[in-house]
Amino acid sequence: MHSVGMLRLGILGYPIKHTLSPRLHAEIMRIMNVNGQYKAYEIAPEQLPESLEDLGQRGIRGLNVTIPHKIAVMSLMDKLHPEAELAGAVNTVVMENFGAHKTGYNTDITGFIRSLPPGVTDRLPESSILVLGSGGSARAVLTALIGMGTADVTFAVRSPNKAVSLTGNAELIKQYYSSKTQINVVSLFSLPSLESFQGVVNTTPVGMWPEENATLVSRIQLENLPAGAFVYDLIYRPLQTRLLQDAAELGYLAINGLDMLIHQGVASFELWQDTPVPTDLIDPLRQHLTQALAAETH
């Protein structure tokens, strides 16, 4: 029997074994003195609808959703938060009445915004940003960049049909924020020269452990970025992907995905627990997860 009042949470993904979310949330609950548990559930795409029902009936209060379910899970919600609807992706589910009512949120948007250094945020209205990928994370990044007034965003996608739904989404997001952001789409396999971009954001899993030496952008391509540009990789395992190593060695600002993970996790936790998480928890959470990653031997 689970004790009454225990906060039961989890994350859905496929594969899921490399997620740091259980460690992150265990630490948030420990510091905030919340009685709860957070488990990783490996759910194949075809099992998603029944698994979600099952978890709800088992009294799970909240779930994070990761690759490859962020878009598919939307149709299983009873209600969507406006930002999740705009992004066309859900990464956080709040369950009520044993799963009878499910609300989908997107805290990746907040997570991405809060993880950007002020120097980057301030320059976005004059910046052109290249985003690699077109999945659920790319949509959150797109929503954040448009909301922050970025001058233009270019997507590099594998297949033209993915571009169609992305550009459709972009138009809705622009209307919502009354934004003038220019949206362009290019092929991932024939990237333009990077000299006209002030930032590059990788939202794909390319470069993630165990394919640590893989990168979509070569060092030679990166050399064309203007001085002062940033390179942001949403991956946090490893903390230094090949893309980020190359960027740092070339003197660009290199940002990994750990802070986005922490900020989106904190925002999710606030939705489940209905209490704010103090901002002074961010540093200890970052230290805790950095140590956890360093301690892992592959």
mmCIF file of C-alpha atoms in Angstrom:
data_model
loop_
_atom_site.group_PDB
_atom_site.id
_atom_site.type_symbol
_atom_site.label_atom_id
_atom_site.label_comp_id
_atom_site.label_asym_id
_atom_site.label_seq_id
_atom_site.Cartn_x
_atom_site.Cartn_y
_atom_site.Cartn_z
ATOM 1 C CA MET A 1 0.000 0.000 0.000
ATOM 2 C CA HIS A 2 1.193 3.499 -0.753
ATOM 3 C CA SER A 3 0.791 5.945 2.042
ATOM 4 C CA VAL A 4 -1.936 8.507 1.569
ATOM 5 C CA GLY A 5 -0.568 11.829 0.467
ATOM 6 C CA MET A 6 2.409 10.377 -1.364
ATOM 7 C CA LEU A 7 3.122 12.342 -4.531
ATOM 8 C CA ARG A 8 3.533 9.770 -7.309
ATOM 9 C CA LEU A 9 5.246 10.973 -10.458
ATOM 10 C CA GLY A 10 7.081 9.595 -13.458
ATOM 11 C CA ILE A 11 8.419 10.028 -16.963
ATOM 12 C CA LEU A 12 7.355 8.286 -20.184
ATOM 13 C CA GLY A 13 9.803 7.695 -23.015
ATOM 14 C CA TYR A 14 11.240 5.091 -25.359
ATOM 15 C CA PRO A 15 14.057 4.356 -24.717
ATOM 16 C CA ILE A 16 14.217 5.880 -21.247
ATOM 17 C CA LYS A 17 17.145 4.363 -19.364
ATOM 18 C CA HIS A 18 19.371 7.415 -19.722
ATOM 19 C CA THR A 19 16.997 9.995 -18.283
ATOM 20 C CA LEU A 20 18.230 12.087 -15.347
ATOM 21 C CA SER A 21 14.677 13.167 -14.447
ATOM 22 C CA PRO A 22 14.223 10.626 -11.604
ATOM 23 C CA ARG A 23 17.410 11.918 -9.940
ATOM 24 C CA LEU A 24 16.356 15.524 -10.461
ATOM 25 C CA HIS A 25 12.900 15.042 -8.944
ATOM 26 C CA ALA A 26 14.128 12.851 -6.091
ATOM 27 C CA GLU A 27 16.475 15.700 -5.146
ATOM 28 C CA ILE A 28 13.738 18.368 -5.475
ATOM 29 C CA MET A 29 11.479 16.285 -3.187
ATOM 30 C CA ARG A 30 14.319 15.683 -0.731
ATOM 31 C CA ILE A 31 15.189 19.385 -0.454
ATOM 32 C CA MET A 32 11.533 20.444 -0.250
ATOM 33 C CA ASN A 33 10.663 17.671 2.174
ATOM 34 C CA VAL A 34 7.920 16.203 -0.024
ATOM 35 C CA ASN A 35 6.885 12.570 0.427
ATOM 36 C CA GLY A 36 6.931 11.185 -3.093
ATOM 37 C CA GLN A 37 8.441 8.988 -5.764
ATOM 38 C CA TYR A 38 9.334 9.524 -9.417
ATOM 39 C CA LYS A 39 9.815 6.555 -11.747
ATOM 40 C CA ALA A 40 10.885 6.084 -15.353
ATOM 41 C CA TYR A 41 8.422 4.163 -17.524
ATOM 42 C CA GLU A 42 9.675 2.766 -20.816
ATOM 43 C CA ILE A 43 6.606 2.830 -23.043
ATOM 44 C CA ALA A 44 6.655 1.873 -26.730
ATOM 45 C CA PRO A 45 4.641 4.221 -28.993
ATOM 46 C CA GLU A 46 1.849 1.698 -29.601
ATOM 47 C CA GLN A 47 1.399 1.223 -25.828
ATOM 48 C CA LEU A 48 1.054 4.929 -25.069
ATOM 49 C CA PRO A 49 -2.767 5.242 -24.808
ATOM 50 C CA GLU A 50 -3.309 2.205 -22.551
ATOM 51 C CA SER A 51 -0.205 2.925 -20.448
ATOM 52 C CA LEU A 52 -1.408 6.449 -19.759
ATOM 53 C CA GLU A 53 -4.811 5.136 -18.647
ATOM 54 C CA ASP A 54 -3.175 2.482 -16.482
ATOM 55 C CA LEU A 55 -0.843 4.956 -14.752
ATOM 56 C CA GLY A 56 -3.753 7.296 -14.065
ATOM 57 C CA GLN A 57 -5.760 4.513 -12.471
ATOM 58 C CA ARG A 58 -2.746 3.676 -10.310
ATOM 59 C CA GLY A 59 -2.893 7.134 -8.774
ATOM 60 C CA ILE A 60 -0.015 8.806 -10.576
ATOM 61 C CA ARG A 61 -0.371 12.574 -10.147
ATOM 62 C CA GLY A 62 2.019 13.773 -12.821
ATOM 63 C CA LEU A 63 4.147 12.646 -15.723
ATOM 64 C CA ASN A 64 6.903 14.090 -17.829
ATOM 65 C CA VAL A 65 6.883 13.034 -21.455
ATOM 66 C CA THR A 66 10.019 12.704 -23.565
ATOM 67 C CA ILE A 67 11.178 11.348 -26.957
ATOM 68 C CA PRO A 68 9.254 10.042 -28.916
ATOM 69 C CA HIS A 69 5.904 10.816 -27.241
ATOM 70 C CA LYS A 70 5.748 14.629 -26.946
ATOM 71 C CA ILE A 71 3.542 15.103 -30.003
ATOM 72 C CA ALA A 72 1.556 11.838 -29.886
ATOM 73 C CA VAL A 73 0.475 12.368 -26.267
ATOM 74 C CA MET A 74 -1.382 15.594 -27.150
ATOM 75 C CA SER A 75 -4.413 13.781 -28.566
ATOM 76 C CA LEU A 76 -4.764 11.815 -25.306
ATOM 77 C CA MET A 77 -5.258 14.939 -23.163
ATOM 78 C CA ASP A 78 -8.630 16.184 -21.898
ATOM 79 C CA LYS A 79 -7.298 19.726 -21.879
ATOM 80 C CA LEU A 80 -4.243 21.510 -23.284
ATOM 81 C CA HIS A 81 -2.543 24.555 -21.822
ATOM 82 C CA PRO A 82 -2.328 27.309 -24.509
ATOM 83 C CA GLU A 83 1.485 27.094 -24.702
ATOM 84 C CA ALA A 84 1.360 23.319 -25.259
ATOM 85 C CA GLU A 85 -1.248 23.831 -27.965
ATOM 86 C CA LEU A 86 0.903 26.477 -29.648
ATOM 87 C CA ALA A 87 4.078 24.412 -29.447
ATOM 88 C CA GLY A 88 2.260 21.353 -30.713
ATOM 89 C CA ALA A 89 3.990 19.307 -28.024
ATOM 90 C CA VAL A 90 3.372 18.225 -24.429
ATOM 91 C CA ASN A 91 6.159 17.373 -21.979
ATOM 92 C CA THR A 92 4.163 17.530 -18.722
ATOM 93 C CA VAL A 93 0.859 15.900 -17.785
ATOM 94 C CA VAL A 94 -1.159 16.691 -14.660
ATOM 95 C CA MET A 95 -3.573 13.867 -13.732
ATOM 96 C CA GLU A 96 -6.668 14.355 -11.630
ATOM 97 C CA ASN A 97 -9.271 11.888 -10.337
ATOM 98 C CA PHE A 98 -7.117 8.828 -11.055
ATOM 99 C CA GLY A 99 -6.432 9.861 -14.622
ATOM 100 C CA ALA A 100 -10.029 10.740 -15.446
ATOM 101 C CA HIS A 101 -8.855 14.255 -16.242
ATOM 102 C CA LYS A 102 -5.502 14.848 -17.926
ATOM 103 C CA THR A 103 -4.091 18.299 -18.699
ATOM 104 C CA GLY A 104 -1.104 18.719 -21.015
ATOM 105 C CA TYR A 105 1.479 21.453 -20.480
ATOM 106 C CA ASN A 106 4.779 22.389 -22.086
ATOM 107 C CA THR A 107 7.387 23.395 -19.513
ATOM 108 C CA ASP A 108 10.209 22.961 -22.077
ATOM 109 C CA ILE A 109 9.372 26.483 -23.255
ATOM 110 C CA THR A 110 9.944 27.999 -19.802
ATOM 111 C CA GLY A 111 12.915 25.682 -19.295
ATOM 112 C CA PHE A 112 14.607 26.901 -22.469
ATOM 113 C CA ILE A 113 13.914 30.588 -21.739
ATOM 114 C CA ARG A 114 15.210 30.377 -18.148
ATOM 115 C CA SER A 115 18.325 28.519 -19.242
ATOM 116 C CA LEU A 116 19.506 31.242 -21.643
ATOM 117 C CA PRO A 117 22.177 33.629 -20.357
ATOM 118 C CA PRO A 118 20.940 37.267 -20.237
ATOM 119 C CA GLY A 119 23.485 38.287 -22.891
ATOM 120 C CA VAL A 120 21.888 35.871 -25.357
ATOM 121 C CA THR A 121 18.288 36.828 -24.505
ATOM 122 C CA ASP A 122 18.992 40.553 -24.868
ATOM 123 C CA ARG A 123 20.354 40.114 -28.384
ATOM 124 C CA LEU A 124 17.593 37.870 -29.772
ATOM 125 C CA PRO A 125 15.604 40.709 -31.410
ATOM 126 C CA GLU A 126 18.652 41.311 -33.662
ATOM 127 C CA SER A 127 19.607 37.636 -34.014
ATOM 128 C CA SER A 128 19.215 34.926 -36.628
ATOM 129 C CA ILE A 129 19.103 31.481 -35.018
ATOM 130 C CA LEU A 130 19.591 28.094 -36.676
ATOM 131 C CA VAL A 131 17.590 25.271 -35.044
ATOM 132 C CA LEU A 132 18.501 21.665 -35.872
ATOM 133 C CA GLY A 133 15.532 19.281 -35.798
ATOM 134 C CA SER A 134 11.740 19.395 -35.954
ATOM 135 C CA GLY A 135 10.490 17.229 -33.069
ATOM 136 C CA GLY A 136 8.756 18.136 -29.804
ATOM 137 C CA SER A 137 11.792 19.934 -28.364
ATOM 138 C CA ALA A 138 12.290 21.954 -31.547
ATOM 139 C CA ARG A 139 8.694 23.155 -31.253
ATOM 140 C CA ALA A 140 9.228 24.308 -27.674
ATOM 141 C CA VAL A 141 12.395 26.151 -28.707
ATOM 142 C CA LEU A 142 10.502 27.738 -31.620
ATOM 143 C CA THR A 143 7.721 28.925 -29.282
ATOM 144 C CA ALA A 144 10.281 30.391 -26.873
ATOM 145 C CA LEU A 145 12.298 32.135 -29.602
ATOM 146 C CA ILE A 146 9.202 33.688 -31.201
ATOM 147 C CA GLY A 147 7.867 34.719 -27.785
ATOM 148 C CA MET A 148 11.190 36.444 -27.043
ATOM 149 C CA GLY A 149 11.041 38.395 -30.305
ATOM 150 C CA THR A 150 13.880 36.703 -32.205
ATOM 151 C CA ALA A 151 14.468 38.350 -35.598
ATOM 152 C CA ASP A 152 14.564 35.118 -37.556
ATOM 153 C CA VAL A 153 14.644 31.389 -37.018
ATOM 154 C CA THR A 154 15.836 28.895 -39.608
ATOM 155 C CA PHE A 155 14.955 25.223 -39.171
ATOM 156 C CA ALA A 156 17.141 22.461 -40.542
ATOM 157 C CA VAL A 157 14.914 19.410 -41.046
ATOM 158 C CA ARG A 158 15.391 15.904 -42.430
ATOM 159 C CA SER A 159 12.237 15.709 -44.509
ATOM 160 C CA PRO A 160 10.185 18.419 -46.254
ATOM 161 C CA ASN A 161 6.877 17.095 -44.845
ATOM 162 C CA LYS A 162 8.085 17.859 -41.306
ATOM 163 C CA ALA A 163 8.662 21.429 -42.400
ATOM 164 C CA VAL A 164 5.018 21.862 -43.394
ATOM 165 C CA SER A 165 3.609 21.247 -39.917
ATOM 166 C CA LEU A 166 6.421 23.309 -38.352
ATOM 167 C CA THR A 167 5.794 26.369 -40.488
ATOM 168 C CA GLY A 168 2.051 26.040 -39.867
ATOM 169 C CA ASN A 169 2.768 25.979 -36.153
ATOM 170 C CA ALA A 170 5.096 28.951 -36.470
ATOM 171 C CA GLU A 171 2.345 31.078 -38.009
ATOM 172 C CA LEU A 172 0.004 30.344 -35.084
ATOM 173 C CA ILE A 173 2.734 31.126 -32.544
ATOM 174 C CA LYS A 174 3.549 34.403 -34.312
ATOM 175 C CA GLN A 175 -0.104 35.446 -34.209
ATOM 176 C CA TYR A 176 -0.336 34.582 -30.512
ATOM 177 C CA TYR A 177 2.694 36.718 -29.600
ATOM 178 C CA SER A 178 2.062 39.359 -32.329
ATOM 179 C CA SER A 179 5.584 38.607 -33.473
ATOM 180 C CA LYS A 180 7.359 39.441 -36.717
ATOM 181 C CA THR A 181 9.903 36.616 -36.499
ATOM 182 C CA GLN A 182 10.909 35.403 -39.972
ATOM 183 C CA ILE A 183 10.755 31.596 -40.346
ATOM 184 C CA ASN A 184 12.892 29.717 -42.866
ATOM 185 C CA VAL A 185 13.408 26.014 -43.516
ATOM 186 C CA VAL A 186 16.484 24.306 -44.954
ATOM 187 C CA SER A 187 17.582 20.700 -45.337
ATOM 188 C CA LEU A 188 19.655 19.170 -42.559
ATOM 189 C CA PHE A 189 21.789 17.609 -45.280
ATOM 190 C CA SER A 190 22.714 20.853 -47.037
ATOM 191 C CA LEU A 191 23.120 23.463 -44.313
ATOM 192 C CA PRO A 192 23.792 27.039 -45.414
ATOM 193 C CA SER A 193 26.993 28.771 -44.309
ATOM 194 C CA LEU A 194 26.712 29.740 -40.645
ATOM 195 C CA GLU A 195 28.169 33.234 -41.081
ATOM 196 C CA SER A 196 24.716 34.835 -40.923
ATOM 197 C CA PHE A 197 23.666 33.140 -37.641
ATOM 198 C CA GLN A 198 24.210 34.456 -34.121
ATOM 199 C CA GLY A 199 23.245 31.124 -32.569
ATOM 200 C CA VAL A 200 22.799 27.418 -33.281
ATOM 201 C CA VAL A 201 20.473 25.180 -31.236
ATOM 202 C CA ASN A 202 20.589 21.381 -31.555
ATOM 203 C CA THR A 203 17.271 19.773 -30.568
ATOM 204 C CA THR A 204 18.046 16.356 -32.101
ATOM 205 C CA PRO A 205 19.499 13.346 -30.214
ATOM 206 C CA VAL A 206 22.562 13.354 -32.511
ATOM 207 C CA GLY A 207 25.647 13.437 -30.282
ATOM 208 C CA MET A 208 23.956 11.851 -27.293
ATOM 209 C CA TRP A 209 25.626 8.995 -25.411
ATOM 210 C CA PRO A 210 26.673 6.461 -26.670
ATOM 211 C CA GLU A 211 27.166 8.201 -30.073
ATOM 212 C CA GLU A 212 29.324 10.877 -28.470
ATOM 213 C CA ASN A 213 31.389 11.670 -31.531
ATOM 214 C CA ALA A 214 28.428 12.281 -33.822
ATOM 215 C CA THR A 215 27.546 15.840 -34.787
ATOM 216 C CA LEU A 216 25.280 17.426 -37.407
ATOM 217 C CA VAL A 217 27.551 20.466 -37.768
ATOM 218 C CA SER A 218 31.239 20.015 -38.498
ATOM 219 C CA ARG A 219 33.953 22.063 -36.877
ATOM 220 C CA ILE A 220 34.736 23.574 -40.294
ATOM 221 C CA GLN A 221 31.109 24.757 -40.573
ATOM 222 C CA LEU A 222 31.179 26.159 -37.021
ATOM 223 C CA GLU A 223 34.252 28.251 -37.841
ATOM 224 C CA ASN A 224 32.015 30.437 -40.019
ATOM 225 C CA LEU A 225 29.884 31.618 -37.087
ATOM 226 C CA PRO A 226 30.429 35.303 -36.256
ATOM 227 C CA ALA A 227 32.345 36.279 -33.116
ATOM 228 C CA GLY A 228 30.109 36.308 -30.029
ATOM 229 C CA ALA A 229 27.784 33.602 -31.342
ATOM 230 C CA PHE A 230 26.388 30.879 -29.069
ATOM 231 C CA VAL A 231 25.960 27.145 -29.626
ATOM 232 C CA TYR A 232 23.307 25.427 -27.505
ATOM 233 C CA ASP A 233 22.889 21.651 -27.393
ATOM 234 C CA LEU A 234 19.781 20.375 -25.586
ATOM 235 C CA ILE A 235 21.687 17.148 -24.831
ATOM 236 C CA TYR A 236 23.100 16.794 -21.305
ATOM 237 C CA ARG A 237 24.561 13.303 -21.543
ATOM 238 C CA PRO A 238 27.429 13.892 -22.214
ATOM 239 C CA LEU A 239 27.611 17.441 -20.825
ATOM 240 C CA GLN A 240 30.108 18.256 -23.571
ATOM 241 C CA THR A 241 28.902 16.858 -26.890
ATOM 242 C CA ARG A 242 31.264 16.958 -29.863
ATOM 243 C CA LEU A 243 29.300 19.999 -31.098
ATOM 244 C CA LEU A 244 29.853 21.860 -27.808
ATOM 245 C CA GLN A 245 33.522 20.834 -27.536
ATOM 246 C CA ASP A 246 34.183 22.206 -31.002
ATOM 247 C CA ALA A 247 32.220 25.397 -30.273
ATOM 248 C CA ALA A 248 34.070 26.028 -27.002
ATOM 249 C CA GLU A 249 37.477 25.395 -28.586
ATOM 250 C CA LEU A 250 36.606 27.885 -31.331
ATOM 251 C CA GLY A 251 35.785 30.501 -28.679
ATOM 252 C CA TYR A 252 31.977 30.505 -28.903
ATOM 253 C CA LEU A 253 29.624 30.418 -25.932
ATOM 254 C CA ALA A 254 28.748 26.719 -25.499
ATOM 255 C CA ILE A 255 25.593 25.830 -23.526
ATOM 256 C CA ASN A 256 24.509 22.258 -22.667
ATOM 257 C CA GLY A 257 21.019 21.012 -21.890
ATOM 258 C CA LEU A 258 21.415 20.568 -18.133
ATOM 259 C CA ASP A 259 19.921 23.927 -17.113
ATOM 260 C CA MET A 260 16.971 23.452 -19.457
ATOM 261 C CA LEU A 261 16.391 20.016 -17.905
ATOM 262 C CA ILE A 262 16.467 21.535 -14.405
ATOM 263 C CA HIS A 263 14.249 24.526 -15.212
ATOM 264 C CA GLN A 264 11.621 22.489 -17.092
ATOM 265 C CA GLY A 265 11.668 19.916 -14.261
ATOM 266 C CA VAL A 266 11.152 22.593 -11.616
ATOM 267 C CA ALA A 267 8.297 24.126 -13.642
ATOM 268 C CA SER A 268 6.686 20.654 -13.983
ATOM 269 C CA PHE A 269 7.064 19.997 -10.268
ATOM 270 C CA GLU A 270 5.358 23.307 -9.479
ATOM 271 C CA LEU A 271 2.364 22.208 -11.555
ATOM 272 C CA TRP A 272 2.092 18.838 -9.781
ATOM 273 C CA GLN A 273 2.687 20.084 -6.273
ATOM 274 C CA ASP A 274 0.961 23.452 -6.750
ATOM 275 C CA THR A 275 3.700 25.272 -4.840
ATOM 276 C CA PRO A 276 6.574 27.414 -6.113
ATOM 277 C CA VAL A 277 10.073 25.955 -5.929
ATOM 278 C CA PRO A 278 12.521 28.534 -4.466
ATOM 279 C CA THR A 279 14.962 29.836 -7.117
ATOM 280 C CA ASP A 280 17.901 29.260 -4.783
ATOM 281 C CA LEU A 281 17.412 25.523 -5.373
ATOM 282 C CA ILE A 282 18.721 25.775 -8.947
ATOM 283 C CA ASP A 283 22.424 25.850 -7.998
ATOM 284 C CA PRO A 284 22.282 22.857 -5.627
ATOM 285 C CA LEU A 285 20.244 20.901 -8.208
ATOM 286 C CA ARG A 286 22.834 21.691 -10.882
ATOM 287 C CA GLN A 287 25.676 20.566 -8.595
ATOM 288 C CA HIS A 288 23.826 17.378 -7.671
ATOM 289 C CA LEU A 289 23.190 16.402 -11.309
ATOM 290 C CA THR A 290 26.678 17.388 -12.481
ATOM 291 C CA GLN A 291 28.131 15.093 -9.785
ATOM 292 C CA ALA A 292 25.739 12.311 -10.763
ATOM 293 C CA LEU A 293 26.833 12.577 -14.398
ATOM 294 C CA ALA A 294 30.521 12.725 -13.463
ATOM 295 C CA ALA A 295 30.168 9.619 -11.282
ATOM 296 C CA GLU A 296 28.763 7.548 -14.124
ATOM 297 C CA THR A 297 31.204 5.270 -15.845
ATOM 298 C CA HIS A 298 29.992 4.098 -19.202
#
